XYZ file of C-alpha atoms in Angstrom:
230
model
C 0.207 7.624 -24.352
C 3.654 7.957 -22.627
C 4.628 11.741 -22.253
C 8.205 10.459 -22.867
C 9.893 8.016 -25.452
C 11.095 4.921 -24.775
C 14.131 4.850 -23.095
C 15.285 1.864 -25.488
C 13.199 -0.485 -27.680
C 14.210 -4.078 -28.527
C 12.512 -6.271 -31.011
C 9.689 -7.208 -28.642
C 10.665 -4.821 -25.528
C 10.548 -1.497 -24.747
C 11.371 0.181 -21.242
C 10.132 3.911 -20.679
C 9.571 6.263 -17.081
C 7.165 5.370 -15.028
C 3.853 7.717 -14.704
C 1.600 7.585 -12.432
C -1.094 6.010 -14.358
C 1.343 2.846 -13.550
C 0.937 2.788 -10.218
C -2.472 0.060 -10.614
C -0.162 -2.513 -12.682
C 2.720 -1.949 -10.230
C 0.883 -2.676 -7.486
C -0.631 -5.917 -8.837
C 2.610 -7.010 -9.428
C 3.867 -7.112 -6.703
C 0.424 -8.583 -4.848
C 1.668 -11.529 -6.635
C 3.354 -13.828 -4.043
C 5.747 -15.641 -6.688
C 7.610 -12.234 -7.532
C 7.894 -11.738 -4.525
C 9.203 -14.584 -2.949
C 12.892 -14.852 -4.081
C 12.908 -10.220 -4.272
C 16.529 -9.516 -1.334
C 15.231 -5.630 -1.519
C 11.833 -6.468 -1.163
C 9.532 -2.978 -0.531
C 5.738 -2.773 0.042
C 4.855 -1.880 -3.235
C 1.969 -3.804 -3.387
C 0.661 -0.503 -1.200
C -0.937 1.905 -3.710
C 0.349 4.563 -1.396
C 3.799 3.234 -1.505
C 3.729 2.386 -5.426
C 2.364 6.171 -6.011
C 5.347 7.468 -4.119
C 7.779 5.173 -5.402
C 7.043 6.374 -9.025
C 7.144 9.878 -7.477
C 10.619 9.299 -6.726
C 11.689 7.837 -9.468
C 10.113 10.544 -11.969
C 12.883 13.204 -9.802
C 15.727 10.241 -10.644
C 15.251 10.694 -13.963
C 15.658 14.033 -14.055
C 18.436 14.056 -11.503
C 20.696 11.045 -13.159
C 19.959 10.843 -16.775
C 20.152 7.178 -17.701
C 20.279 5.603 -14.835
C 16.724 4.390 -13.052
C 14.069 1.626 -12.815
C 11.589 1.613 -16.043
C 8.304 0.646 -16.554
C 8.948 -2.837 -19.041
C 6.572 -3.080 -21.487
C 6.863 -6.825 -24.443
C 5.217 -6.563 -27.626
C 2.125 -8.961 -27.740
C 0.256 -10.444 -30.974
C -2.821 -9.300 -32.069
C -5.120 -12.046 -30.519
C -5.691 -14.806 -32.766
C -9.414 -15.759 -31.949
C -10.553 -12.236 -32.681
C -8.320 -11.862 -35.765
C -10.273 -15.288 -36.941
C -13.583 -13.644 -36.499
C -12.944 -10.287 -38.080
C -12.005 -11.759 -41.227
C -14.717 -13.831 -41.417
C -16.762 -10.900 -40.476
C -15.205 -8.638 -42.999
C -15.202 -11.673 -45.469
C -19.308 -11.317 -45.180
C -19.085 -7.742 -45.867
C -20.230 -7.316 -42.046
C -16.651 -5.352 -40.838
C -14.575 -2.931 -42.646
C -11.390 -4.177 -43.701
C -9.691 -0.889 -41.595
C -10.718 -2.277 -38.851
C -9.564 -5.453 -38.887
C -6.010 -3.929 -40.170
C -6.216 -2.432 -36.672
C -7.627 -5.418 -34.936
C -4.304 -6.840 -36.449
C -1.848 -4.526 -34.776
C 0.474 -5.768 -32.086
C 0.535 -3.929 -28.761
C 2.594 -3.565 -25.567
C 1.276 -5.137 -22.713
C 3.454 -4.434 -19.067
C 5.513 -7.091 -17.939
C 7.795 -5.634 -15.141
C 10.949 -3.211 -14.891
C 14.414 -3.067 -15.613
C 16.554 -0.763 -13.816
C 20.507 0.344 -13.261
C 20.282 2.143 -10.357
C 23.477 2.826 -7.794
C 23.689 -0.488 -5.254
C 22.599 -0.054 -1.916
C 24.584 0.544 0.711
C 27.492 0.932 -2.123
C 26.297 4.018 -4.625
C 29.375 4.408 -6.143
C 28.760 0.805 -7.823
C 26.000 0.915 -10.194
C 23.316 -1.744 -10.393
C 21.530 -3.711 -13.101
C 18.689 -5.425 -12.320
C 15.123 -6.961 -13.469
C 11.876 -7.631 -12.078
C 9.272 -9.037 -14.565
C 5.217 -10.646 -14.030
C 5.029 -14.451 -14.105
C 3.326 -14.837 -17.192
C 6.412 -12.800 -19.075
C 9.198 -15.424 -17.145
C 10.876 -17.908 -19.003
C 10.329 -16.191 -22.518
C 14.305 -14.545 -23.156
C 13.443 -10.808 -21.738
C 15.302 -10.742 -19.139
C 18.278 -11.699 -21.560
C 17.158 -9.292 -24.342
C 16.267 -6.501 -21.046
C 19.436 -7.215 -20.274
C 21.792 -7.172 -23.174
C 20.625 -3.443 -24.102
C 21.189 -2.474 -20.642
C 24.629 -3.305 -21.023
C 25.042 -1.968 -23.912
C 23.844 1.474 -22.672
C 25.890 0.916 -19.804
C 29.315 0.299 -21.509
C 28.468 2.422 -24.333
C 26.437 6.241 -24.033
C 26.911 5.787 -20.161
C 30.922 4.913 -20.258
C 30.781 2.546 -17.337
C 33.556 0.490 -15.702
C 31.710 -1.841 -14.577
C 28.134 -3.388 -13.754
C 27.140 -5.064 -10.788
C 24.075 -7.319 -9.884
C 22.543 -9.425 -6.867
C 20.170 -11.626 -6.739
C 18.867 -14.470 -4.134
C 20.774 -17.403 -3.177
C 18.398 -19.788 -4.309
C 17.525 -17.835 -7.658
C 18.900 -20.222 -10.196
C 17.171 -19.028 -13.298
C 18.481 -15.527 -12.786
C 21.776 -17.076 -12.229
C 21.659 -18.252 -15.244
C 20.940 -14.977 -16.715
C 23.585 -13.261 -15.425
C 26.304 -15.731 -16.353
C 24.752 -15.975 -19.820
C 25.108 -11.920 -19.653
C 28.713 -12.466 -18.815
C 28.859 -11.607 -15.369
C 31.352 -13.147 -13.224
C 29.953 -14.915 -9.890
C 31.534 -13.595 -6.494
C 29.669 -15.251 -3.680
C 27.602 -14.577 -1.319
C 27.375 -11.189 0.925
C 24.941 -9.293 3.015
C 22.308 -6.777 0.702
C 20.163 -4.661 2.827
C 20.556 -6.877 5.431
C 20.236 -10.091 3.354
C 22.402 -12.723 2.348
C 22.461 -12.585 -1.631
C 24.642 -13.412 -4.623
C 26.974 -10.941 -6.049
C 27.890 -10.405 -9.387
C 30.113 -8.035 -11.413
C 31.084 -7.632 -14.817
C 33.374 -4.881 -16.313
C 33.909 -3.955 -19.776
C 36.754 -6.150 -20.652
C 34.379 -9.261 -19.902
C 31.028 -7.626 -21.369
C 33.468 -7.392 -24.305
C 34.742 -10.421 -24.208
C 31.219 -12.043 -24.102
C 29.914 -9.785 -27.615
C 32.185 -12.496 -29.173
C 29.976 -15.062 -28.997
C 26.299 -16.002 -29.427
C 23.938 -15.745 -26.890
C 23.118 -19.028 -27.384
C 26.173 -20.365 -27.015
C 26.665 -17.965 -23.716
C 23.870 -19.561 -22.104
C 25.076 -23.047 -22.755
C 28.137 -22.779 -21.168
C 25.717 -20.617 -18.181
C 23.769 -23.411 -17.469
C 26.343 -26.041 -17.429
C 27.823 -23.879 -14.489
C 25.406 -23.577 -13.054
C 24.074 -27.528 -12.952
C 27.756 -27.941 -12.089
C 27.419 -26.291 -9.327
C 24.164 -27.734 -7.636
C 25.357 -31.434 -9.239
């Protein structure tokens, strides 16, 4: 168990510190080439020695600059269906206690990544919010639901002016993301010595986007951003 709450909780996401009984799922992570590959601050973490001291950092963080960091992401997964199936059967022949199948029918949290806003480098005063997440959790909405209550933490118990984000070039699905998020598009500058896409988005426009749907947000999002590869 987690020595500290979550930081937030969504309906299927939850972000908390990192421990370092993380440091084996970080580190497989990033030994996966396609999270990797598009990364502009790109670190050896897939270095148990450099994942160990990474979380070491970031546990003084924490402690340092409450509400600001990188947290372990964790999504809420089913209860597997195949084993559910055979419980009940198993209970139904008076083989399994029907306690245990109420706990074989518990959801859990599985890791799926980080979230983080952290002070941009090279430019601390600005702060950063950002998302890494595993393959298998892409495509699903977290970064979007990740995202929303990071902004809302931002804006509200943190009081900030203003967001920023990067990402690569060539990253059009967390383009998307960030426009749908509300974030304005700025070009391309160097980040740690990479060219990458800026972003900003300051409370007037985070406000301004709370006025609509998300759905409707990342409509309009993808339409830009087709627009602009058309």
């Amino acid at each position: 168990m987690a020595p500290f709450p979550p930081l937030l909780q969504t309906a299927r996401l939850r972000l908390r510190r990192f421990t370092p009984a993380d440091v084996p799922a970080l580190v497989a992570m990033h030994r996966e080439p396609r999270v990797r590959e598009l990364l502009v601050d790109d670190q050896p973490l897939d270095d148990p020695a450099v994942a160990a001291d990474f979380v070491r950092r970031m546990q003084a963080w924490y402690h340092d600059h409450p509400g600001l960091g990188i947290w372990h992401a964790e999504r809420l997964q089913p209860a597997d269906a195949a084993a559910l199936a055979e419980a009940r059967a198993a209970v139904a022949a008076g083989e399994l206690d029907a306690a245990a199948l109420a706990w074989l029918d518990r959801p859990g949290w599985q890791f799926c990544g980080w979230f983080n806003l952290m002070p941009m480098s090279g430019q601390p005063p600005r702060i950063e919010l950002g998302c890494r997440l595993r393959p298998e959790a892409w495509g699903g909405g977290l970064a979007l639901e990740g995202g929303e209550a990071l902004l809302a933490q931002a804006f509200g118990p943190l009081a900030l002016g203003e967001v920023w984000a990067v990402c690569h070039p060539q990253h059009r699905s967390v383009d998307v993301v960030l426009r749908t998020l509300g974030f304005d598009a700025l070009g391309t500058a160097a980040y740690d010595g990479r060219p990458a896409a800026h972003y900003r988005l300051d409370r007037a426009g985070w406000q301004a986007a709370q006025r609509h749907g998300l759905r409707e947000r990342r409509r309009h999002a993808v339409a830009a951003v087709r627009a602009l590869a058309a």
